[in-house]
Amino acid sequence: MGNFIKSEENPLKYTVIKPYKESHISIRDQGICASRCENKPCTYYCPSRVYCWSDNAIQVDYMRCIECKACPFGCPYGNIEWHYPKAGYGVIYKI
Ligand code: SF4
Ligand code: SF4
């Protein structure tokens, strides 16, 4: 059990991320986030805290993404466009 990340630990501690210049994540319709998605689950299921609600919109800090690929399934409105970063970019795990 010693190798599991504890919930209070920052997962970025175990990774090196080489971000591409363009985001591999986008929100399809910010209006859905604002008007229909009351609990905004993306802001708490993402283990790397990529999403936050600020200025009446979901902000996407894509450079923090550790590519767990939870977000396309976790958004109740299918409102997140996600694909792997361009080859040679993205996350490298150090564990
Ligand atoms: S879970 Fe989906 S619809 Fe809800 S705030 Fe996040 S991106 Fe928007
Ligand atoms: S793939 Fe995982 S780490 Fe990246 S934004 Fe989605 S939930 Fe967060």
PDB file of N, CA and C and ligand atoms in Angstrom:
ATOM      1  N   MET A   1       0.833  -1.209   0.000  1.00  0.00           N
ATOM      2  CA  MET A   1       0.000   0.000   0.000  1.00  0.00           C
ATOM      3  C   MET A   1       0.864   1.255   0.000  1.00  0.00           C
ATOM      4  N   GLY A   2       2.179   1.105   0.238  1.00  0.00           N
ATOM      5  CA  GLY A   2       3.041   2.254   0.408  1.00  0.00           C
ATOM      6  C   GLY A   2       3.154   3.152  -0.802  1.00  0.00           C
ATOM      7  N   ASN A   3       2.883   2.636  -1.998  1.00  0.00           N
ATOM      8  CA  ASN A   3       3.069   3.439  -3.191  1.00  0.00           C
ATOM      9  C   ASN A   3       1.851   4.278  -3.575  1.00  0.00           C
ATOM     10  N   PHE A   4       0.715   4.090  -2.913  1.00  0.00           N
ATOM     11  CA  PHE A   4      -0.471   4.862  -3.268  1.00  0.00           C
ATOM     12  C   PHE A   4      -0.337   6.304  -2.807  1.00  0.00           C
ATOM     13  N   ILE A   5      -0.848   7.202  -3.647  1.00  0.00           N
ATOM     14  CA  ILE A   5      -0.811   8.617  -3.303  1.00  0.00           C
ATOM     15  C   ILE A   5      -1.872   8.900  -2.253  1.00  0.00           C
ATOM     16  N   LYS A   6      -1.508   9.503  -1.159  1.00  0.00           N
ATOM     17  CA  LYS A   6      -2.476   9.871  -0.132  1.00  0.00           C
ATOM     18  C   LYS A   6      -3.317  11.036  -0.634  1.00  0.00           C
ATOM     19  N   SER A   7      -4.560  11.096  -0.192  1.00  0.00           N
ATOM     20  CA  SER A   7      -5.498  12.073  -0.742  1.00  0.00           C
ATOM     21  C   SER A   7      -5.035  13.511  -0.551  1.00  0.00           C
ATOM     22  N   GLU A   8      -4.277  13.764   0.488  1.00  0.00           N
ATOM     23  CA  GLU A   8      -3.861  15.151   0.721  1.00  0.00           C
ATOM     24  C   GLU A   8      -2.590  15.520  -0.044  1.00  0.00           C
ATOM     25  N   GLU A   9      -1.994  14.533  -0.719  1.00  0.00           N
ATOM     26  CA  GLU A   9      -0.762  14.825  -1.436  1.00  0.00           C
ATOM     27  C   GLU A   9      -1.050  15.430  -2.806  1.00  0.00           C
ATOM     28  N   ASN A  10      -0.153  16.266  -3.277  1.00  0.00           N
ATOM     29  CA  ASN A  10      -0.276  16.876  -4.599  1.00  0.00           C
ATOM     30  C   ASN A  10       0.228  15.882  -5.645  1.00  0.00           C
ATOM     31  N   PRO A  11      -0.643  15.390  -6.571  1.00  0.00           N
ATOM     32  CA  PRO A  11      -0.194  14.400  -7.544  1.00  0.00           C
ATOM     33  C   PRO A  11       0.899  14.926  -8.468  1.00  0.00           C
ATOM     34  N   LEU A  12       0.980  16.244  -8.629  1.00  0.00           N
ATOM     35  CA  LEU A  12       2.002  16.802  -9.513  1.00  0.00           C
ATOM     36  C   LEU A  12       3.412  16.558  -8.971  1.00  0.00           C
ATOM     37  N   LYS A  13       3.486  16.216  -7.690  1.00  0.00           N
ATOM     38  CA  LYS A  13       4.779  15.900  -7.075  1.00  0.00           C
ATOM     39  C   LYS A  13       5.433  14.695  -7.751  1.00  0.00           C
ATOM     40  N   TYR A  14       4.615  13.823  -8.351  1.00  0.00           N
ATOM     41  CA  TYR A  14       5.122  12.592  -8.928  1.00  0.00           C
ATOM     42  C   TYR A  14       5.233  12.650 -10.447  1.00  0.00           C
ATOM     43  N   THR A  15       5.120  13.817 -11.018  1.00  0.00           N
ATOM     44  CA  THR A  15       5.103  13.908 -12.470  1.00  0.00           C
ATOM     45  C   THR A  15       6.013  15.022 -12.976  1.00  0.00           C
ATOM     46  N   VAL A  16       6.386  14.867 -14.227  1.00  0.00           N
ATOM     47  CA  VAL A  16       6.981  15.962 -14.976  1.00  0.00           C
ATOM     48  C   VAL A  16       6.033  16.216 -16.132  1.00  0.00           C
ATOM     49  N   ILE A  17       5.635  17.444 -16.339  1.00  0.00           N
ATOM     50  CA  ILE A  17       4.706  17.769 -17.414  1.00  0.00           C
ATOM     51  C   ILE A  17       5.389  18.716 -18.387  1.00  0.00           C
ATOM     52  N   LYS A  18       5.386  18.304 -19.651  1.00  0.00           N
ATOM     53  CA  LYS A  18       5.934  19.144 -20.716  1.00  0.00           C
ATOM     54  C   LYS A  18       4.752  19.655 -21.530  1.00  0.00           C
ATOM     55  N   PRO A  19       4.256  20.821 -21.196  1.00  0.00           N
ATOM     56  CA  PRO A  19       3.006  21.274 -21.827  1.00  0.00           C
ATOM     57  C   PRO A  19       3.205  21.724 -23.269  1.00  0.00           C
ATOM     58  N   TYR A  20       2.236  21.399 -24.110  1.00  0.00           N
ATOM     59  CA  TYR A  20       2.211  21.909 -25.477  1.00  0.00           C
ATOM     60  C   TYR A  20       1.662  23.333 -25.435  1.00  0.00           C
ATOM     61  N   LYS A  21       1.884  24.097 -26.493  1.00  0.00           N
ATOM     62  CA  LYS A  21       1.471  25.507 -26.503  1.00  0.00           C
ATOM     63  C   LYS A  21      -0.047  25.677 -26.568  1.00  0.00           C
ATOM     64  N   GLU A  22      -0.734  24.644 -27.032  1.00  0.00           N
ATOM     65  CA  GLU A  22      -2.199  24.716 -27.116  1.00  0.00           C
ATOM     66  C   GLU A  22      -2.819  23.704 -26.169  1.00  0.00           C
ATOM     67  N   SER A  23      -3.954  24.056 -25.623  1.00  0.00           N
ATOM     68  CA  SER A  23      -4.649  23.181 -24.688  1.00  0.00           C
ATOM     69  C   SER A  23      -5.210  21.948 -25.395  1.00  0.00           C
ATOM     70  N   HIS A  24      -5.121  20.808 -24.721  1.00  0.00           N
ATOM     71  CA  HIS A  24      -5.749  19.579 -25.219  1.00  0.00           C
ATOM     72  C   HIS A  24      -7.132  19.386 -24.601  1.00  0.00           C
ATOM     73  N   ILE A  25      -7.582  20.403 -23.857  1.00  0.00           N
ATOM     74  CA  ILE A  25      -8.878  20.342 -23.181  1.00  0.00           C
ATOM     75  C   ILE A  25      -9.652  21.613 -23.505  1.00  0.00           C
ATOM     76  N   SER A  26     -10.922  21.454 -23.810  1.00  0.00           N
ATOM     77  CA  SER A  26     -11.750  22.656 -23.989  1.00  0.00           C
ATOM     78  C   SER A  26     -13.167  22.380 -23.507  1.00  0.00           C
ATOM     79  N   ILE A  27     -13.844  23.461 -23.140  1.00  0.00           N
ATOM     80  CA  ILE A  27     -15.247  23.398 -22.728  1.00  0.00           C
ATOM     81  C   ILE A  27     -16.105  23.677 -23.954  1.00  0.00           C
ATOM     82  N   ARG A  28     -17.018  22.772 -24.265  1.00  0.00           N
ATOM     83  CA  ARG A  28     -17.810  22.932 -25.488  1.00  0.00           C
ATOM     84  C   ARG A  28     -18.758  24.128 -25.386  1.00  0.00           C
ATOM     85  N   ASP A  29     -19.414  24.291 -24.255  1.00  0.00           N
ATOM     86  CA  ASP A  29     -20.418  25.349 -24.128  1.00  0.00           C
ATOM     87  C   ASP A  29     -20.392  25.881 -22.690  1.00  0.00           C
ATOM     88  N   GLN A  30     -19.777  27.032 -22.498  1.00  0.00           N
ATOM     89  CA  GLN A  30     -19.706  27.609 -21.147  1.00  0.00           C
ATOM     90  C   GLN A  30     -21.098  27.954 -20.621  1.00  0.00           C
ATOM     91  N   GLY A  31     -22.039  28.167 -21.506  1.00  0.00           N
ATOM     92  CA  GLY A  31     -23.397  28.475 -21.072  1.00  0.00           C
ATOM     93  C   GLY A  31     -24.022  27.323 -20.292  1.00  0.00           C
ATOM     94  N   ILE A  32     -23.686  26.103 -20.657  1.00  0.00           N
ATOM     95  CA  ILE A  32     -24.198  24.941 -19.918  1.00  0.00           C
ATOM     96  C   ILE A  32     -23.616  24.934 -18.509  1.00  0.00           C
ATOM     97  N   CYS A  33     -22.325  25.218 -18.394  1.00  0.00           N
ATOM     98  CA  CYS A  33     -21.695  25.270 -17.067  1.00  0.00           C
ATOM     99  C   CYS A  33     -22.385  26.321 -16.198  1.00  0.00           C
ATOM    100  N   ALA A  34     -22.646  27.455 -16.781  1.00  0.00           N
ATOM    101  CA  ALA A  34     -23.189  28.574 -16.016  1.00  0.00           C
ATOM    102  C   ALA A  34     -24.648  28.369 -15.639  1.00  0.00           C
ATOM    103  N   SER A  35     -25.429  27.810 -16.544  1.00  0.00           N
ATOM    104  CA  SER A  35     -26.874  27.825 -16.319  1.00  0.00           C
ATOM    105  C   SER A  35     -27.458  26.477 -15.891  1.00  0.00           C
ATOM    106  N   ARG A  36     -26.797  25.370 -16.245  1.00  0.00           N
ATOM    107  CA  ARG A  36     -27.425  24.070 -15.996  1.00  0.00           C
ATOM    108  C   ARG A  36     -26.662  23.190 -15.011  1.00  0.00           C
ATOM    109  N   CYS A  37     -25.363  23.430 -14.850  1.00  0.00           N
ATOM    110  CA  CYS A  37     -24.556  22.518 -14.032  1.00  0.00           C
ATOM    111  C   CYS A  37     -24.375  23.112 -12.639  1.00  0.00           C
ATOM    112  N   GLU A  38     -25.295  22.783 -11.777  1.00  0.00           N
ATOM    113  CA  GLU A  38     -25.336  23.424 -10.464  1.00  0.00           C
ATOM    114  C   GLU A  38     -24.103  23.118  -9.609  1.00  0.00           C
ATOM    115  N   ASN A  39     -23.682  21.847  -9.567  1.00  0.00           N
ATOM    116  CA  ASN A  39     -22.610  21.454  -8.650  1.00  0.00           C
ATOM    117  C   ASN A  39     -21.204  21.517  -9.254  1.00  0.00           C
ATOM    118  N   LYS A  40     -21.120  21.660 -10.560  1.00  0.00           N
ATOM    119  CA  LYS A  40     -19.825  21.781 -11.246  1.00  0.00           C
ATOM    120  C   LYS A  40     -18.821  20.718 -10.793  1.00  0.00           C
ATOM    121  N   PRO A  41     -19.160  19.447 -11.023  1.00  0.00           N
ATOM    122  CA  PRO A  41     -18.318  18.370 -10.486  1.00  0.00           C
ATOM    123  C   PRO A  41     -16.891  18.359 -11.011  1.00  0.00           C
ATOM    124  N   CYS A  42     -16.657  18.914 -12.183  1.00  0.00           N
ATOM    125  CA  CYS A  42     -15.270  18.920 -12.692  1.00  0.00           C
ATOM    126  C   CYS A  42     -14.324  19.644 -11.746  1.00  0.00           C
ATOM    127  N   THR A  43     -14.877  20.558 -10.948  1.00  0.00           N
ATOM    128  CA  THR A  43     -14.009  21.327 -10.050  1.00  0.00           C
ATOM    129  C   THR A  43     -13.576  20.519  -8.830  1.00  0.00           C
ATOM    130  N   TYR A  44     -14.137  19.313  -8.647  1.00  0.00           N
ATOM    131  CA  TYR A  44     -13.663  18.490  -7.528  1.00  0.00           C
ATOM    132  C   TYR A  44     -13.303  17.059  -7.891  1.00  0.00           C
ATOM    133  N   TYR A  45     -13.744  16.507  -9.041  1.00  0.00           N
ATOM    134  CA  TYR A  45     -13.293  15.138  -9.345  1.00  0.00           C
ATOM    135  C   TYR A  45     -11.930  15.105 -10.014  1.00  0.00           C
ATOM    136  N   CYS A  46     -11.494  16.181 -10.610  1.00  0.00           N
ATOM    137  CA  CYS A  46     -10.173  16.184 -11.241  1.00  0.00           C
ATOM    138  C   CYS A  46      -9.096  16.120 -10.149  1.00  0.00           C
ATOM    139  N   PRO A  47      -8.257  15.080 -10.153  1.00  0.00           N
ATOM    140  CA  PRO A  47      -7.272  14.947  -9.076  1.00  0.00           C
ATOM    141  C   PRO A  47      -6.169  15.998  -9.131  1.00  0.00           C
ATOM    142  N   SER A  48      -6.079  16.686 -10.256  1.00  0.00           N
ATOM    143  CA  SER A  48      -4.994  17.652 -10.407  1.00  0.00           C
ATOM    144  C   SER A  48      -5.486  19.099 -10.386  1.00  0.00           C
ATOM    145  N   ARG A  49      -6.769  19.270 -10.074  1.00  0.00           N
ATOM    146  CA  ARG A  49      -7.362  20.607  -9.937  1.00  0.00           C
ATOM    147  C   ARG A  49      -7.137  21.470 -11.187  1.00  0.00           C
ATOM    148  N   VAL A  50      -7.448  20.864 -12.326  1.00  0.00           N
ATOM    149  CA  VAL A  50      -7.328  21.576 -13.600  1.00  0.00           C
ATOM    150  C   VAL A  50      -8.452  22.610 -13.765  1.00  0.00           C
ATOM    151  N   TYR A  51      -9.638  22.297 -13.232  1.00  0.00           N
ATOM    152  CA  TYR A  51     -10.811  23.147 -13.450  1.00  0.00           C
ATOM    153  C   TYR A  51     -11.110  23.984 -12.218  1.00  0.00           C
ATOM    154  N   CYS A  52     -11.474  25.217 -12.466  1.00  0.00           N
ATOM    155  CA  CYS A  52     -11.992  26.041 -11.378  1.00  0.00           C
ATOM    156  C   CYS A  52     -13.065  26.968 -11.954  1.00  0.00           C
ATOM    157  N   TRP A  53     -13.946  27.401 -11.083  1.00  0.00           N
ATOM    158  CA  TRP A  53     -15.026  28.305 -11.465  1.00  0.00           C
ATOM    159  C   TRP A  53     -14.617  29.707 -11.072  1.00  0.00           C
ATOM    160  N   SER A  54     -14.426  30.566 -12.070  1.00  0.00           N
ATOM    161  CA  SER A  54     -13.982  31.925 -11.801  1.00  0.00           C
ATOM    162  C   SER A  54     -14.490  32.831 -12.909  1.00  0.00           C
ATOM    163  N   ASP A  55     -14.873  34.039 -12.574  1.00  0.00           N
ATOM    164  CA  ASP A  55     -15.391  35.006 -13.546  1.00  0.00           C
ATOM    165  C   ASP A  55     -16.569  34.437 -14.343  1.00  0.00           C
ATOM    166  N   ASN A  56     -17.420  33.691 -13.656  1.00  0.00           N
ATOM    167  CA  ASN A  56     -18.631  33.119 -14.255  1.00  0.00           C
ATOM    168  C   ASN A  56     -18.333  32.175 -15.414  1.00  0.00           C
ATOM    169  N   ALA A  57     -17.206  31.488 -15.342  1.00  0.00           N
ATOM    170  CA  ALA A  57     -16.863  30.511 -16.368  1.00  0.00           C
ATOM    171  C   ALA A  57     -15.933  29.457 -15.770  1.00  0.00           C
ATOM    172  N   ILE A  58     -15.924  28.284 -16.396  1.00  0.00           N
ATOM    173  CA  ILE A  58     -14.941  27.269 -16.021  1.00  0.00           C
ATOM    174  C   ILE A  58     -13.604  27.634 -16.650  1.00  0.00           C
ATOM    175  N   GLN A  59     -12.597  27.768 -15.810  1.00  0.00           N
ATOM    176  CA  GLN A  59     -11.237  28.031 -16.265  1.00  0.00           C
ATOM    177  C   GLN A  59     -10.491  26.693 -16.330  1.00  0.00           C
ATOM    178  N   VAL A  60      -9.713  26.503 -17.372  1.00  0.00           N
ATOM    179  CA  VAL A  60      -9.038  25.217 -17.595  1.00  0.00           C
ATOM    180  C   VAL A  60      -7.517  25.438 -17.574  1.00  0.00           C
ATOM    181  N   ASP A  61      -6.883  24.969 -16.510  1.00  0.00           N
ATOM    182  CA  ASP A  61      -5.433  25.084 -16.382  1.00  0.00           C
ATOM    183  C   ASP A  61      -4.815  23.797 -16.941  1.00  0.00           C
ATOM    184  N   TYR A  62      -4.844  23.658 -18.273  1.00  0.00           N
ATOM    185  CA  TYR A  62      -4.530  22.371 -18.907  1.00  0.00           C
ATOM    186  C   TYR A  62      -3.097  21.912 -18.637  1.00  0.00           C
ATOM    187  N   MET A  63      -2.208  22.824 -18.275  1.00  0.00           N
ATOM    188  CA  MET A  63      -0.813  22.443 -18.026  1.00  0.00           C
ATOM    189  C   MET A  63      -0.664  21.585 -16.773  1.00  0.00           C
ATOM    190  N   ARG A  64      -1.721  21.494 -15.954  1.00  0.00           N
ATOM    191  CA  ARG A  64      -1.686  20.659 -14.753  1.00  0.00           C
ATOM    192  C   ARG A  64      -2.198  19.246 -15.010  1.00  0.00           C
ATOM    193  N   CYS A  65      -2.697  18.962 -16.199  1.00  0.00           N
ATOM    194  CA  CYS A  65      -3.393  17.693 -16.455  1.00  0.00           C
ATOM    195  C   CYS A  65      -2.428  16.516 -16.387  1.00  0.00           C
ATOM    196  N   ILE A  66      -2.778  15.498 -15.592  1.00  0.00           N
ATOM    197  CA  ILE A  66      -1.957  14.297 -15.483  1.00  0.00           C
ATOM    198  C   ILE A  66      -2.550  13.148 -16.302  1.00  0.00           C
ATOM    199  N   GLU A  67      -3.488  13.462 -17.192  1.00  0.00           N
ATOM    200  CA  GLU A  67      -4.018  12.530 -18.200  1.00  0.00           C
ATOM    201  C   GLU A  67      -4.655  11.277 -17.600  1.00  0.00           C
ATOM    202  N   CYS A  68      -5.378  11.441 -16.510  1.00  0.00           N
ATOM    203  CA  CYS A  68      -6.101  10.295 -15.949  1.00  0.00           C
ATOM    204  C   CYS A  68      -7.341   9.973 -16.770  1.00  0.00           C
ATOM    205  N   LYS A  69      -7.764  10.914 -17.599  1.00  0.00           N
ATOM    206  CA  LYS A  69      -8.888  10.773 -18.532  1.00  0.00           C
ATOM    207  C   LYS A  69     -10.234  10.592 -17.833  1.00  0.00           C
ATOM    208  N   ALA A  70     -10.373  11.134 -16.643  1.00  0.00           N
ATOM    209  CA  ALA A  70     -11.650  11.067 -15.944  1.00  0.00           C
ATOM    210  C   ALA A  70     -12.644  12.102 -16.461  1.00  0.00           C
ATOM    211  N   CYS A  71     -12.153  13.214 -16.961  1.00  0.00           N
ATOM    212  CA  CYS A  71     -13.073  14.328 -17.216  1.00  0.00           C
ATOM    213  C   CYS A  71     -14.089  14.080 -18.331  1.00  0.00           C
ATOM    214  N   PRO A  72     -13.753  13.397 -19.418  1.00  0.00           N
ATOM    215  CA  PRO A  72     -14.812  13.191 -20.418  1.00  0.00           C
ATOM    216  C   PRO A  72     -15.973  12.358 -19.884  1.00  0.00           C
ATOM    217  N   PHE A  73     -15.719  11.543 -18.870  1.00  0.00           N
ATOM    218  CA  PHE A  73     -16.772  10.691 -18.298  1.00  0.00           C
ATOM    219  C   PHE A  73     -17.442  11.361 -17.099  1.00  0.00           C
ATOM    220  N   GLY A  74     -16.741  12.243 -16.429  1.00  0.00           N
ATOM    221  CA  GLY A  74     -17.274  12.833 -15.212  1.00  0.00           C
ATOM    222  C   GLY A  74     -18.197  14.004 -15.425  1.00  0.00           C
ATOM    223  N   CYS A  75     -18.111  14.650 -16.563  1.00  0.00           N
ATOM    224  CA  CYS A  75     -19.001  15.782 -16.809  1.00  0.00           C
ATOM    225  C   CYS A  75     -20.398  15.267 -17.149  1.00  0.00           C
ATOM    226  N   PRO A  76     -21.405  15.628 -16.367  1.00  0.00           N
ATOM    227  CA  PRO A  76     -22.750  15.089 -16.592  1.00  0.00           C
ATOM    228  C   PRO A  76     -23.392  15.565 -17.884  1.00  0.00           C
ATOM    229  N   TYR A  77     -22.820  16.562 -18.528  1.00  0.00           N
ATOM    230  CA  TYR A  77     -23.388  17.092 -19.766  1.00  0.00           C
ATOM    231  C   TYR A  77     -22.515  16.812 -20.991  1.00  0.00           C
ATOM    232  N   GLY A  78     -21.489  15.979 -20.822  1.00  0.00           N
ATOM    233  CA  GLY A  78     -20.609  15.697 -21.955  1.00  0.00           C
ATOM    234  C   GLY A  78     -20.041  16.972 -22.561  1.00  0.00           C
ATOM    235  N   ASN A  79     -19.696  17.882 -21.691  1.00  0.00           N
ATOM    236  CA  ASN A  79     -19.353  19.235 -22.125  1.00  0.00           C
ATOM    237  C   ASN A  79     -17.847  19.488 -22.199  1.00  0.00           C
ATOM    238  N   ILE A  80     -17.063  18.436 -21.977  1.00  0.00           N
ATOM    239  CA  ILE A  80     -15.607  18.599 -21.997  1.00  0.00           C
ATOM    240  C   ILE A  80     -15.035  17.865 -23.200  1.00  0.00           C
ATOM    241  N   GLU A  81     -14.321  18.606 -24.026  1.00  0.00           N
ATOM    242  CA  GLU A  81     -13.600  18.006 -25.153  1.00  0.00           C
ATOM    243  C   GLU A  81     -12.186  17.718 -24.673  1.00  0.00           C
ATOM    244  N   TRP A  82     -11.782  16.447 -24.706  1.00  0.00           N
ATOM    245  CA  TRP A  82     -10.469  16.061 -24.179  1.00  0.00           C
ATOM    246  C   TRP A  82      -9.796  15.107 -25.144  1.00  0.00           C
ATOM    247  N   HIS A  83      -8.529  15.312 -25.415  1.00  0.00           N
ATOM    248  CA  HIS A  83      -7.741  14.329 -26.165  1.00  0.00           C
ATOM    249  C   HIS A  83      -6.326  14.353 -25.619  1.00  0.00           C
ATOM    250  N   TYR A  84      -5.560  13.341 -25.931  1.00  0.00           N
ATOM    251  CA  TYR A  84      -4.185  13.321 -25.440  1.00  0.00           C
ATOM    252  C   TYR A  84      -3.403  14.476 -26.054  1.00  0.00           C
ATOM    253  N   PRO A  85      -2.430  14.995 -25.317  1.00  0.00           N
ATOM    254  CA  PRO A  85      -1.584  16.050 -25.890  1.00  0.00           C
ATOM    255  C   PRO A  85      -0.820  15.526 -27.101  1.00  0.00           C
ATOM    256  N   LYS A  86      -0.328  16.447 -27.897  1.00  0.00           N
ATOM    257  CA  LYS A  86       0.489  16.120 -29.065  1.00  0.00           C
ATOM    258  C   LYS A  86       1.650  15.207 -28.637  1.00  0.00           C
ATOM    259  N   ALA A  87       2.041  14.283 -29.505  1.00  0.00           N
ATOM    260  CA  ALA A  87       3.118  13.342 -29.190  1.00  0.00           C
ATOM    261  C   ALA A  87       4.383  14.083 -28.752  1.00  0.00           C
ATOM    262  N   GLY A  88       4.974  13.577 -27.687  1.00  0.00           N
ATOM    263  CA  GLY A  88       6.178  14.203 -27.156  1.00  0.00           C
ATOM    264  C   GLY A  88       5.898  15.225 -26.072  1.00  0.00           C
ATOM    265  N   TYR A  89       4.611  15.520 -25.850  1.00  0.00           N
ATOM    266  CA  TYR A  89       4.228  16.476 -24.817  1.00  0.00           C
ATOM    267  C   TYR A  89       3.312  15.777 -23.808  1.00  0.00           C
ATOM    268  N   GLY A  90       3.116  16.434 -22.706  1.00  0.00           N
ATOM    269  CA  GLY A  90       2.214  15.911 -21.696  1.00  0.00           C
ATOM    270  C   GLY A  90       2.978  15.390 -20.492  1.00  0.00           C
ATOM    271  N   VAL A  91       2.395  14.363 -19.870  1.00  0.00           N
ATOM    272  CA  VAL A  91       2.870  13.942 -18.562  1.00  0.00           C
ATOM    273  C   VAL A  91       3.875  12.796 -18.662  1.00  0.00           C
ATOM    274  N   ILE A  92       4.867  12.831 -17.764  1.00  0.00           N
ATOM    275  CA  ILE A  92       5.805  11.723 -17.575  1.00  0.00           C
ATOM    276  C   ILE A  92       5.758  11.383 -16.092  1.00  0.00           C
ATOM    277  N   TYR A  93       5.390  10.134 -15.770  1.00  0.00           N
ATOM    278  CA  TYR A  93       5.284   9.740 -14.370  1.00  0.00           C
ATOM    279  C   TYR A  93       6.638   9.319 -13.823  1.00  0.00           C
ATOM    280  N   LYS A  94       6.916   9.735 -12.600  1.00  0.00           N
ATOM    281  CA  LYS A  94       8.211   9.438 -11.985  1.00  0.00           C
ATOM    282  C   LYS A  94       8.130   8.284 -10.996  1.00  0.00           C
ATOM    283  N   ILE A  95       6.929   7.737 -10.743  1.00  0.00           N
ATOM    284  CA  ILE A  95       6.787   6.661  -9.738  1.00  0.00           C
ATOM    285  C   ILE A  95       7.491   5.411 -10.240  1.00  0.00           C
TER     286      ILE A  95
HETATM  287  S1  SF4 B   1     -18.958  19.353 -15.043  1.00  0.00           S
HETATM  288 FE1  SF4 B   1     -19.172  19.844 -17.234  1.00  0.00          FE
HETATM  289  S2  SF4 B   1     -21.010  21.120 -17.413  1.00  0.00           S
HETATM  290 FE2  SF4 B   1     -20.421  21.051 -15.251  1.00  0.00          FE
HETATM  291  S3  SF4 B   1     -19.174  22.872 -14.939  1.00  0.00           S
HETATM  292 FE3  SF4 B   1     -17.765  21.199 -15.440  1.00  0.00          FE
HETATM  293  S4  SF4 B   1     -17.503  21.264 -17.667  1.00  0.00           S
HETATM  294 FE4  SF4 B   1     -19.301  22.515 -17.153  1.00  0.00          FE
HETATM  295  S1  SF4 B   2      -7.658  13.964 -17.543  1.00  0.00           S
HETATM  296 FE1  SF4 B   2      -7.702  13.818 -15.300  1.00  0.00          FE
HETATM  297  S2  SF4 B   2      -6.129  15.254 -14.626  1.00  0.00           S
HETATM  298 FE2  SF4 B   2      -6.602  15.785 -16.746  1.00  0.00          FE
HETATM  299  S3  SF4 B   2      -8.162  17.357 -16.602  1.00  0.00           S
HETATM  300 FE3  SF4 B   2      -9.227  15.391 -16.793  1.00  0.00          FE
HETATM  301  S4  SF4 B   2      -9.657  14.730 -14.704  1.00  0.00           S
HETATM  302 FE4  SF4 B   2      -8.091  16.337 -14.611  1.00  0.00          FE
END
